[in-house]
Amino acid sequence: MDSVTSMTFIIALYIFMLAAFTGYVVISRVPSILHTPLMSGSNFIHGIVVVGALDALFNATTLTGQVIGFVGVFLGAGNVMGGYVVTDRMLAMFRPSQKQTTEKKGQQ
């Protein structure tokens, strides 16, 4: 029985390493112009994480489960908020600045 548990752990570790390598390769080949849409998509995924954490919090029967659920909701919500802040800053790079707009009006 003990060998099944250790083998399950090795398989889970193997899958995690493959997923990490695949994620690194996929993200490293994304052009810079596509990072903003990908960030918006990841914000959606983090929203699903918050929903899952809320489900875990509401279905917790012990104090430990409730604390873990609350921490999950808190960290997930912070992650969503941070993702939207980063997305907004990235989109701000593509907006024309006020200084350039004023200079163009003065030249005309």
PDB file of C-alpha atoms in Angstrom:
ATOM      1  CA  MET A   1       0.000   0.000   0.000  1.00  0.00           C
ATOM      2  CA  ASP A   2       2.868   2.364   0.783  1.00  0.00           C
ATOM      3  CA  SER A   3       4.425   1.879  -2.676  1.00  0.00           C
ATOM      4  CA  VAL A   4       1.145   2.943  -4.322  1.00  0.00           C
ATOM      5  CA  THR A   5       1.212   6.210  -2.367  1.00  0.00           C
ATOM      6  CA  SER A   6       4.839   6.965  -3.230  1.00  0.00           C
ATOM      7  CA  MET A   7       4.218   6.035  -6.880  1.00  0.00           C
ATOM      8  CA  THR A   8       1.191   8.328  -6.982  1.00  0.00           C
ATOM      9  CA  PHE A   9       3.356  11.147  -5.640  1.00  0.00           C
ATOM     10  CA  ILE A  10       6.016  10.511  -8.289  1.00  0.00           C
ATOM     11  CA  ILE A  11       3.398  10.538 -11.058  1.00  0.00           C
ATOM     12  CA  ALA A  12       1.888  13.771  -9.698  1.00  0.00           C
ATOM     13  CA  LEU A  13       5.367  15.338  -9.535  1.00  0.00           C
ATOM     14  CA  TYR A  14       6.074  14.211 -13.098  1.00  0.00           C
ATOM     15  CA  ILE A  15       2.824  15.758 -14.349  1.00  0.00           C
ATOM     16  CA  PHE A  16       3.578  18.994 -12.472  1.00  0.00           C
ATOM     17  CA  MET A  17       7.059  19.212 -14.017  1.00  0.00           C
ATOM     18  CA  LEU A  18       5.659  18.607 -17.515  1.00  0.00           C
ATOM     19  CA  ALA A  19       2.984  21.267 -16.977  1.00  0.00           C
ATOM     20  CA  ALA A  20       5.569  23.769 -15.696  1.00  0.00           C
ATOM     21  CA  PHE A  21       7.860  23.139 -18.678  1.00  0.00           C
ATOM     22  CA  THR A  22       4.984  23.356 -21.170  1.00  0.00           C
ATOM     23  CA  GLY A  23       3.713  26.576 -19.581  1.00  0.00           C
ATOM     24  CA  TYR A  24       7.178  28.136 -19.714  1.00  0.00           C
ATOM     25  CA  VAL A  25       7.643  27.234 -23.383  1.00  0.00           C
ATOM     26  CA  VAL A  26       4.181  28.475 -24.377  1.00  0.00           C
ATOM     27  CA  ILE A  27       4.469  31.786 -22.502  1.00  0.00           C
ATOM     28  CA  SER A  28       8.020  32.480 -23.698  1.00  0.00           C
ATOM     29  CA  ARG A  29       6.892  32.244 -27.346  1.00  0.00           C
ATOM     30  CA  VAL A  30       4.009  34.708 -27.009  1.00  0.00           C
ATOM     31  CA  PRO A  31       4.708  38.023 -28.777  1.00  0.00           C
ATOM     32  CA  SER A  32       4.734  41.125 -26.570  1.00  0.00           C
ATOM     33  CA  ILE A  33       1.644  42.577 -28.233  1.00  0.00           C
ATOM     34  CA  LEU A  34      -0.456  39.616 -27.019  1.00  0.00           C
ATOM     35  CA  HIS A  35       0.469  39.872 -23.332  1.00  0.00           C
ATOM     36  CA  THR A  36      -2.377  42.306 -22.533  1.00  0.00           C
ATOM     37  CA  PRO A  37      -5.148  40.015 -23.853  1.00  0.00           C
ATOM     38  CA  LEU A  38      -3.534  37.083 -22.061  1.00  0.00           C
ATOM     39  CA  MET A  39      -3.504  39.066 -18.815  1.00  0.00           C
ATOM     40  CA  SER A  40      -7.215  39.730 -19.178  1.00  0.00           C
ATOM     41  CA  GLY A  41      -7.788  36.028 -19.704  1.00  0.00           C
ATOM     42  CA  SER A  42      -5.802  35.168 -16.611  1.00  0.00           C
ATOM     43  CA  ASN A  43      -7.946  37.608 -14.616  1.00  0.00           C
ATOM     44  CA  PHE A  44     -10.958  35.535 -15.630  1.00  0.00           C
ATOM     45  CA  ILE A  45      -9.243  32.365 -14.411  1.00  0.00           C
ATOM     46  CA  HIS A  46      -8.458  34.005 -11.067  1.00  0.00           C
ATOM     47  CA  GLY A  47     -12.121  34.906 -10.766  1.00  0.00           C
ATOM     48  CA  ILE A  48     -12.924  31.188 -11.025  1.00  0.00           C
ATOM     49  CA  VAL A  49     -10.354  30.551  -8.268  1.00  0.00           C
ATOM     50  CA  VAL A  50     -12.230  33.001  -6.019  1.00  0.00           C
ATOM     51  CA  VAL A  51     -15.498  31.172  -6.730  1.00  0.00           C
ATOM     52  CA  GLY A  52     -13.847  27.861  -5.792  1.00  0.00           C
ATOM     53  CA  ALA A  53     -12.433  29.378  -2.599  1.00  0.00           C
ATOM     54  CA  LEU A  54     -15.875  30.731  -1.702  1.00  0.00           C
ATOM     55  CA  ASP A  55     -17.327  27.261  -2.211  1.00  0.00           C
ATOM     56  CA  ALA A  56     -14.643  25.786   0.050  1.00  0.00           C
ATOM     57  CA  LEU A  57     -15.307  28.469   2.666  1.00  0.00           C
ATOM     58  CA  PHE A  58     -19.082  28.004   2.683  1.00  0.00           C
ATOM     59  CA  ASN A  59     -18.850  24.193   2.843  1.00  0.00           C
ATOM     60  CA  ALA A  60     -16.176  24.108   5.571  1.00  0.00           C
ATOM     61  CA  THR A  61     -17.318  22.359   8.730  1.00  0.00           C
ATOM     62  CA  THR A  62     -14.259  22.957  10.913  1.00  0.00           C
ATOM     63  CA  LEU A  63     -12.561  26.124  12.047  1.00  0.00           C
ATOM     64  CA  THR A  64      -9.380  25.138  10.206  1.00  0.00           C
ATOM     65  CA  GLY A  65     -11.337  24.698   6.971  1.00  0.00           C
ATOM     66  CA  GLN A  66     -13.013  28.065   7.430  1.00  0.00           C
ATOM     67  CA  VAL A  67      -9.661  29.791   8.028  1.00  0.00           C
ATOM     68  CA  ILE A  68      -8.127  28.158   4.948  1.00  0.00           C
ATOM     69  CA  GLY A  69     -11.200  29.093   2.883  1.00  0.00           C
ATOM     70  CA  PHE A  70     -11.056  32.696   4.088  1.00  0.00           C
ATOM     71  CA  VAL A  71      -7.350  32.950   3.276  1.00  0.00           C
ATOM     72  CA  GLY A  72      -8.051  31.479  -0.171  1.00  0.00           C
ATOM     73  CA  VAL A  73     -10.790  34.031  -0.844  1.00  0.00           C
ATOM     74  CA  PHE A  74      -8.610  36.879   0.420  1.00  0.00           C
ATOM     75  CA  LEU A  75      -5.549  35.910  -1.636  1.00  0.00           C
ATOM     76  CA  GLY A  76      -7.619  35.116  -4.737  1.00  0.00           C
ATOM     77  CA  ALA A  77      -9.413  38.477  -4.581  1.00  0.00           C
ATOM     78  CA  GLY A  78      -6.085  40.253  -4.138  1.00  0.00           C
ATOM     79  CA  ASN A  79      -4.713  38.386  -7.136  1.00  0.00           C
ATOM     80  CA  VAL A  80      -7.708  39.409  -9.282  1.00  0.00           C
ATOM     81  CA  MET A  81      -7.341  43.045  -8.217  1.00  0.00           C
ATOM     82  CA  GLY A  82      -3.616  43.027  -8.922  1.00  0.00           C
ATOM     83  CA  GLY A  83      -4.209  41.478 -12.343  1.00  0.00           C
ATOM     84  CA  TYR A  84      -6.631  44.222 -13.290  1.00  0.00           C
ATOM     85  CA  VAL A  85      -4.205  46.907 -12.087  1.00  0.00           C
ATOM     86  CA  VAL A  86      -1.418  45.397 -14.174  1.00  0.00           C
ATOM     87  CA  THR A  87      -3.725  45.122 -17.207  1.00  0.00           C
ATOM     88  CA  ASP A  88      -4.726  48.764 -16.829  1.00  0.00           C
ATOM     89  CA  ARG A  89      -1.087  49.851 -16.654  1.00  0.00           C
ATOM     90  CA  MET A  90      -0.251  47.792 -19.721  1.00  0.00           C
ATOM     91  CA  LEU A  91      -3.151  49.296 -21.661  1.00  0.00           C
ATOM     92  CA  ALA A  92      -2.045  52.779 -20.562  1.00  0.00           C
ATOM     93  CA  MET A  93       1.181  52.238 -22.491  1.00  0.00           C
ATOM     94  CA  PHE A  94      -0.849  52.157 -25.714  1.00  0.00           C
ATOM     95  CA  ARG A  95      -2.782  55.368 -25.008  1.00  0.00           C
ATOM     96  CA  PRO A  96      -1.398  58.630 -26.387  1.00  0.00           C
ATOM     97  CA  SER A  97       0.031  60.793 -23.645  1.00  0.00           C
ATOM     98  CA  GLN A  98      -1.342  64.267 -22.876  1.00  0.00           C
ATOM     99  CA  LYS A  99       2.048  65.848 -23.589  1.00  0.00           C
ATOM    100  CA  GLN A 100       2.183  64.487 -27.152  1.00  0.00           C
ATOM    101  CA  THR A 101      -1.404  65.588 -27.828  1.00  0.00           C
ATOM    102  CA  THR A 102      -0.660  69.135 -26.601  1.00  0.00           C
ATOM    103  CA  GLU A 103       2.521  69.367 -28.708  1.00  0.00           C
ATOM    104  CA  LYS A 104       0.677  68.287 -31.859  1.00  0.00           C
ATOM    105  CA  LYS A 105      -2.028  70.911 -31.306  1.00  0.00           C
ATOM    106  CA  GLY A 106       0.630  73.618 -30.837  1.00  0.00           C
ATOM    107  CA  GLN A 107       2.400  72.667 -34.083  1.00  0.00           C
ATOM    108  CA  GLN A 108      -0.761  72.937 -36.196  1.00  0.00           C
TER     109      GLN A 108
END
